[in-house]
Amino acid sequence: MKTLIDHIVDDAIALALVEERDRIYIHNQMMAYIPEEMFFKEADDIGKADSNTLIEYIAEQLAHSGVIEDQVYAKDLAAANMMNILMPKPSDIEERFYANRVSGIRKATDDFYNISVFSNYIQKNRISQNISFSSESKYGELELTINLSKPEKSTEEIRAAQSAATDSDYPQCLLCKENEGYIGHINHPPRANHRIIRLELGGGEWYFQFSPYSYYSEHSIVLSKDHVPMQISTQTFHNLIDFVDQFPHYFIGSNADLPIVGGSMLAHEHYQAGRHVFPVERAESFHVTVKGDVKLELLKWPLSTIRVTGEDREAVIRQATVIMDAWNTYDNPELDILSHTDAQHSTVTPIARKTEAGYVLYLILRNNRTTEERPNGIFHVDPEDFHVKRENIGLIEAMGLAVLPARLKQDAEHLQGFFTTGEMGESAHAGWIESWRSKYGDDHIGEHFEAVFHKELGLKFESILEACSVFKNEADFVQFFEGIDHDQEGIS
């Protein structure tokens, strides 16, 4: 008789994580979590599912039977601890990665990705709930995702988390290397099944892992060994180029290092990478300059973006540094651009790729200055679009992939109901819907609601990105660019 655990062990054997000789040991270790009467229950049709589905099913059954609490954290903890029994030690995973790398980096990343999926660290089943689609814009095709993958805590869980709050700073954040194998608690997700790979970038120690909640193919995180704040400098460019030299099939990019225009994790220096080509990489240019062997292009893109391309990595880094230095000290009050007031306001969002044309660095110009009239940022989402998204526009979205809040799924269902019942009720989207009605008519919207909703969300995303652009027209962008002394040495 095969149990549910046997099916998971079979998958682990197929991945060469354990051997058949280990099966009894694994059974006995699993019994620390699964009562004997549940453990030996014969597998039914669920036994044909993959390991992610099986382990999540087991955790659900444990909660349903009262063995563990029926809470997101308790089920995630049980699943992570059980899968950890089948996972080799970090040193073994790292040794395996570098052994595979001898045959090619793609073999190494493919294998590490498969292991991360098997262990349920990559939450494949939850990621599959996301609603993803593309939308045409004046800048080309944009990509959008309504993020449904992160489970929401219940009121009881939120209260329990608040009451359990401590002053503990271990690990200091969710990105720290100390998360590897960490059991977790109600205020910190379980990471028993988590593994990371050491890298050297720019002469420093970094770690490579996959994101548990991927927004694109092989969504990866590259994190500093030290818990130090985000910082964009010439060293950043060296680190990014070092990475694409080692992982030429991946892009890598960094969030900006300032609030409002940066990501949500500014306290720990990290980058995001993966096996995906973003819309910004397909953008055409409207102004091209060649300096030596380096091509500099201003892109037709909603955010002010410069593409730097060349075969000589040092020449590319030098030009990127010159541009960054010029932007970080550029002031144009007529355009509301001030690089400094009481603090630094200007920075860049850099992205790197290695192509047949050589090294490519994208520099997206950002500024986080606020005013009384625009307390959320001058170059931030317009308040009239907050009903769709009001959060920071970080790296992924600046490249053309919107990560939209889960509430939009429920909002869409509510709005679609309006065209059936005619009753809107209170809605933050009321004005938006009226613009649809005048554009398409109620009958067309009722028959093609999803297509209209997706198209209008795409248009909103386009306008959201445009609002974050520091140069609203091409002439001003060119004027800034032409004022740069590209022959100087960068100093950052």
Short mmCIF file of N, CA, C and O in Angstrom, two decimals, residues 126-201:
data_model
loop_
_atom_site.label_atom_id
_atom_site.label_comp_id
_atom_site.label_asym_id
_atom_site.label_seq_id
_atom_site.Cartn_x
_atom_site.Cartn_y
_atom_site.Cartn_z
N ARG A 126 -0.12 28.38 -5.16
CA ARG A 126 -0.65 29.72 -4.88
C ARG A 126 -0.36 30.67 -6.04
O ARG A 126 -1.19 31.50 -6.39
N ILE A 127 0.83 30.54 -6.62
CA ILE A 127 1.19 31.39 -7.75
C ILE A 127 0.21 31.18 -8.91
O ILE A 127 -0.14 32.13 -9.62
N SER A 128 -0.24 29.95 -9.08
CA SER A 128 -1.15 29.65 -10.19
C SER A 128 -2.50 30.35 -10.04
O SER A 128 -3.26 30.46 -11.02
N GLN A 129 -2.80 30.86 -8.86
CA GLN A 129 -4.05 31.59 -8.66
C GLN A 129 -4.00 33.01 -9.21
O GLN A 129 -5.03 33.64 -9.42
N ASN A 130 -2.78 33.53 -9.44
CA ASN A 130 -2.66 34.89 -9.95
C ASN A 130 -3.35 35.02 -11.31
O ASN A 130 -3.35 34.08 -12.10
N ILE A 131 -3.90 36.19 -11.55
CA ILE A 131 -4.54 36.48 -12.83
C ILE A 131 -3.55 37.30 -13.65
O ILE A 131 -3.21 38.43 -13.28
N SER A 132 -3.06 36.74 -14.74
CA SER A 132 -2.05 37.41 -15.54
C SER A 132 -2.53 37.57 -16.98
O SER A 132 -3.15 36.66 -17.54
N PHE A 133 -2.23 38.72 -17.56
CA PHE A 133 -2.62 39.00 -18.94
C PHE A 133 -1.75 40.13 -19.47
O PHE A 133 -1.01 40.78 -18.73
N SER A 134 -1.82 40.36 -20.77
CA SER A 134 -1.06 41.45 -21.39
C SER A 134 -2.03 42.46 -21.98
O SER A 134 -3.21 42.17 -22.20
N SER A 135 -1.52 43.65 -22.23
CA SER A 135 -2.36 44.73 -22.76
C SER A 135 -1.52 45.62 -23.66
O SER A 135 -0.38 45.95 -23.33
N GLU A 136 -2.08 46.00 -24.80
CA GLU A 136 -1.37 46.87 -25.71
C GLU A 136 -1.36 48.30 -25.19
O GLU A 136 -2.32 48.76 -24.58
N SER A 137 -0.26 49.01 -25.43
CA SER A 137 -0.14 50.41 -25.05
C SER A 137 0.62 51.13 -26.15
O SER A 137 1.13 50.51 -27.08
N LYS A 138 0.73 52.43 -26.02
CA LYS A 138 1.48 53.20 -27.02
C LYS A 138 2.97 52.89 -26.96
O LYS A 138 3.73 53.30 -27.84
N TYR A 139 3.39 52.18 -25.91
CA TYR A 139 4.79 51.81 -25.74
C TYR A 139 5.05 50.34 -26.09
O TYR A 139 6.15 49.83 -25.86
N GLY A 140 4.05 49.68 -26.60
CA GLY A 140 4.15 48.25 -26.84
C GLY A 140 3.34 47.49 -25.82
O GLY A 140 2.55 48.05 -25.07
N GLU A 141 3.53 46.18 -25.78
CA GLU A 141 2.75 45.33 -24.89
C GLU A 141 3.22 45.45 -23.45
O GLU A 141 4.41 45.35 -23.16
N LEU A 142 2.27 45.71 -22.54
CA LEU A 142 2.54 45.71 -21.11
C LEU A 142 2.00 44.41 -20.50
O LEU A 142 1.10 43.79 -21.06
N GLU A 143 2.54 44.02 -19.36
CA GLU A 143 2.13 42.80 -18.68
C GLU A 143 1.51 43.17 -17.34
O GLU A 143 2.01 44.07 -16.65
N LEU A 144 0.43 42.46 -16.97
CA LEU A 144 -0.25 42.76 -15.71
C LEU A 144 -0.56 41.48 -14.95
O LEU A 144 -0.90 40.46 -15.55
N THR A 145 -0.43 41.54 -13.64
CA THR A 145 -0.77 40.43 -12.77
C THR A 145 -1.57 40.94 -11.58
O THR A 145 -1.16 41.90 -10.92
N ILE A 146 -2.73 40.33 -11.34
CA ILE A 146 -3.46 40.59 -10.10
C ILE A 146 -2.98 39.54 -9.11
O ILE A 146 -3.17 38.34 -9.31
N ASN A 147 -2.31 40.01 -8.07
CA ASN A 147 -1.57 39.12 -7.17
C ASN A 147 -2.49 38.48 -6.14
O ASN A 147 -2.91 39.12 -5.18
N LEU A 148 -2.78 37.20 -6.33
CA LEU A 148 -3.63 36.45 -5.40
C LEU A 148 -2.84 35.39 -4.64
O LEU A 148 -3.42 34.60 -3.90
N SER A 149 -1.52 35.36 -4.81
CA SER A 149 -0.74 34.22 -4.30
C SER A 149 -0.46 34.29 -2.82
O SER A 149 -0.30 33.24 -2.18
N LYS A 150 -0.35 35.47 -2.26
CA LYS A 150 -0.05 35.55 -0.83
C LYS A 150 -1.34 35.43 -0.03
O LYS A 150 -2.22 36.29 -0.15
N PRO A 151 -1.48 34.38 0.77
CA PRO A 151 -2.73 34.19 1.50
C PRO A 151 -2.93 35.27 2.55
O PRO A 151 -1.99 35.72 3.19
N GLU A 152 -4.18 35.71 2.68
CA GLU A 152 -4.48 36.73 3.68
C GLU A 152 -4.72 36.08 5.04
O GLU A 152 -5.34 35.03 5.15
N LYS A 153 -4.18 36.72 6.08
CA LYS A 153 -4.39 36.22 7.43
C LYS A 153 -5.80 36.54 7.89
O LYS A 153 -6.37 37.58 7.55
N SER A 154 -6.35 35.65 8.71
CA SER A 154 -7.65 35.90 9.31
C SER A 154 -7.50 36.94 10.43
O SER A 154 -6.40 37.25 10.87
N THR A 155 -8.62 37.46 10.88
CA THR A 155 -8.60 38.43 11.98
C THR A 155 -7.94 37.83 13.20
O THR A 155 -7.16 38.49 13.91
N GLU A 156 -8.24 36.55 13.47
CA GLU A 156 -7.67 35.88 14.64
C GLU A 156 -6.15 35.77 14.52
O GLU A 156 -5.41 35.96 15.50
N GLU A 157 -5.67 35.48 13.31
CA GLU A 157 -4.23 35.36 13.11
C GLU A 157 -3.54 36.72 13.27
O GLU A 157 -2.43 36.81 13.81
N ILE A 158 -4.18 37.76 12.78
CA ILE A 158 -3.61 39.10 12.92
C ILE A 158 -3.50 39.47 14.39
O ILE A 158 -2.48 40.00 14.85
N ARG A 159 -4.55 39.17 15.16
CA ARG A 159 -4.52 39.46 16.59
C ARG A 159 -3.44 38.65 17.29
O ARG A 159 -2.72 39.16 18.16
N ALA A 160 -3.33 37.37 16.91
CA ALA A 160 -2.32 36.52 17.52
C ALA A 160 -0.91 37.02 17.19
O ALA A 160 -0.02 37.02 18.04
N ALA A 161 -0.72 37.49 15.97
CA ALA A 161 0.58 38.01 15.57
C ALA A 161 0.93 39.27 16.36
O ALA A 161 2.07 39.46 16.77
N GLN A 162 -0.06 40.11 16.58
CA GLN A 162 0.17 41.34 17.34
C GLN A 162 0.54 41.04 18.79
O GLN A 162 1.46 41.63 19.35
N SER A 163 -0.17 40.08 19.37
CA SER A 163 0.10 39.75 20.77
C SER A 163 1.41 39.00 20.93
O SER A 163 2.01 39.02 22.00
N ALA A 164 1.85 38.34 19.86
CA ALA A 164 3.10 37.57 19.93
C ALA A 164 4.31 38.39 19.51
O ALA A 164 5.43 37.88 19.50
N ALA A 165 4.10 39.64 19.16
CA ALA A 165 5.21 40.49 18.71
C ALA A 165 6.29 40.58 19.78
O ALA A 165 6.00 40.74 20.96
N THR A 166 7.54 40.47 19.35
CA THR A 166 8.67 40.54 20.27
C THR A 166 9.70 41.52 19.73
O THR A 166 9.58 42.03 18.62
N ASP A 167 10.72 41.75 20.52
CA ASP A 167 11.82 42.61 20.09
C ASP A 167 12.93 41.81 19.40
O ASP A 167 14.01 42.33 19.16
N SER A 168 12.68 40.57 19.11
CA SER A 168 13.69 39.73 18.48
C SER A 168 14.08 40.28 17.11
O SER A 168 13.22 40.69 16.34
N ASP A 169 15.37 40.31 16.84
CA ASP A 169 15.82 40.77 15.53
C ASP A 169 16.58 39.66 14.81
O ASP A 169 17.51 39.89 14.05
N TYR A 170 16.14 38.43 15.05
CA TYR A 170 16.73 37.28 14.36
C TYR A 170 15.64 36.48 13.66
O TYR A 170 14.68 36.07 14.31
N PRO A 171 15.80 36.27 12.37
CA PRO A 171 16.62 37.03 11.43
C PRO A 171 16.18 38.50 11.37
O PRO A 171 15.02 38.80 11.67
N GLN A 172 17.09 39.38 10.96
CA GLN A 172 16.77 40.79 10.97
C GLN A 172 15.69 41.16 9.97
O GLN A 172 14.96 42.12 10.16
N CYS A 173 15.59 40.40 8.87
CA CYS A 173 14.52 40.64 7.89
C CYS A 173 14.31 39.36 7.08
O CYS A 173 15.03 38.38 7.25
N LEU A 174 13.35 39.38 6.20
CA LEU A 174 13.00 38.19 5.41
C LEU A 174 14.06 37.85 4.36
O LEU A 174 14.00 36.76 3.77
N LEU A 175 15.01 38.76 4.12
CA LEU A 175 16.03 38.52 3.12
C LEU A 175 17.34 38.02 3.70
O LEU A 175 18.22 37.58 2.95
N CYS A 176 17.50 38.08 4.99
CA CYS A 176 18.79 37.71 5.59
C CYS A 176 19.13 36.24 5.36
O CYS A 176 18.23 35.38 5.33
N LYS A 177 20.41 35.96 5.21
CA LYS A 177 20.85 34.58 4.98
C LYS A 177 20.46 33.67 6.14
O LYS A 177 20.35 32.45 5.97
N GLU A 178 20.23 34.26 7.31
CA GLU A 178 19.85 33.47 8.48
C GLU A 178 18.45 32.85 8.35
O GLU A 178 18.04 32.06 9.21
N ASN A 179 17.72 33.19 7.29
CA ASN A 179 16.42 32.56 7.07
C ASN A 179 16.55 31.10 6.61
O ASN A 179 15.58 30.35 6.71
N GLU A 180 17.72 30.73 6.11
CA GLU A 180 17.89 29.38 5.58
C GLU A 180 17.70 28.35 6.69
O GLU A 180 18.48 28.25 7.63
N GLY A 181 16.60 27.59 6.59
CA GLY A 181 16.30 26.56 7.58
C GLY A 181 15.59 27.06 8.82
O GLY A 181 15.30 26.27 9.73
N TYR A 182 15.29 28.36 8.89
CA TYR A 182 14.67 28.93 10.10
C TYR A 182 13.24 28.41 10.26
O TYR A 182 12.45 28.40 9.31
N ILE A 183 12.91 27.96 11.46
CA ILE A 183 11.59 27.38 11.71
C ILE A 183 10.49 28.41 11.54
O ILE A 183 9.42 28.12 11.02
N GLY A 184 10.74 29.64 12.00
CA GLY A 184 9.74 30.69 11.87
C GLY A 184 8.81 30.75 13.07
O GLY A 184 8.89 29.96 14.00
N HIS A 185 7.93 31.73 13.04
CA HIS A 185 6.91 31.90 14.06
C HIS A 185 5.77 32.69 13.44
O HIS A 185 5.81 33.02 12.23
N ILE A 186 4.75 33.03 14.19
CA ILE A 186 3.56 33.60 13.59
C ILE A 186 3.82 34.94 12.92
O ILE A 186 3.09 35.37 12.03
N ASN A 187 4.92 35.62 13.32
CA ASN A 187 5.27 36.89 12.68
C ASN A 187 6.41 36.74 11.67
O ASN A 187 6.92 37.74 11.17
N HIS A 188 6.80 35.51 11.41
CA HIS A 188 7.89 35.27 10.46
C HIS A 188 7.61 33.95 9.74
O HIS A 188 7.52 32.92 10.39
N PRO A 189 7.49 33.95 8.42
CA PRO A 189 7.11 32.73 7.71
C PRO A 189 8.13 31.61 7.91
O PRO A 189 9.34 31.87 8.01
N PRO A 190 7.67 30.38 7.97
CA PRO A 190 8.59 29.24 8.14
C PRO A 190 9.51 29.09 6.94
O PRO A 190 9.08 29.21 5.79
N ARG A 191 10.77 28.79 7.22
CA ARG A 191 11.77 28.66 6.16
C ARG A 191 12.60 27.38 6.33
O ARG A 191 13.74 27.33 5.89
N ALA A 192 12.04 26.38 6.98
CA ALA A 192 12.79 25.14 7.20
C ALA A 192 13.22 24.50 5.88
O ALA A 192 14.28 23.86 5.79
N ASN A 193 12.41 24.65 4.84
CA ASN A 193 12.67 24.04 3.54
C ASN A 193 13.42 24.97 2.59
O ASN A 193 13.51 24.71 1.39
N HIS A 194 13.97 26.06 3.10
CA HIS A 194 14.61 27.09 2.30
C HIS A 194 16.11 26.81 2.14
O HIS A 194 16.78 26.47 3.11
N ARG A 195 16.62 26.94 0.90
CA ARG A 195 18.04 26.77 0.63
C ARG A 195 18.52 27.92 -0.27
O ARG A 195 17.78 28.40 -1.12
N ILE A 196 19.79 28.34 -0.08
CA ILE A 196 20.37 29.42 -0.86
C ILE A 196 21.76 29.01 -1.33
O ILE A 196 22.38 28.11 -0.78
N ILE A 197 22.23 29.70 -2.38
CA ILE A 197 23.52 29.37 -3.01
C ILE A 197 24.46 30.57 -2.89
O ILE A 197 24.09 31.68 -3.27
N ARG A 198 25.67 30.34 -2.37
CA ARG A 198 26.64 31.42 -2.27
C ARG A 198 27.19 31.81 -3.65
O ARG A 198 27.45 30.95 -4.49
N LEU A 199 27.36 33.13 -3.85
CA LEU A 199 27.95 33.68 -5.06
C LEU A 199 29.01 34.70 -4.68
O LEU A 199 28.98 35.25 -3.58
N GLU A 200 29.88 35.01 -5.63
CA GLU A 200 30.76 36.16 -5.47
C GLU A 200 30.41 37.18 -6.53
O GLU A 200 30.42 36.88 -7.74
N LEU A 201 30.07 38.38 -6.12
CA LEU A 201 29.76 39.49 -7.03
C LEU A 201 30.57 40.70 -6.60
O LEU A 201 30.53 41.07 -5.43
#
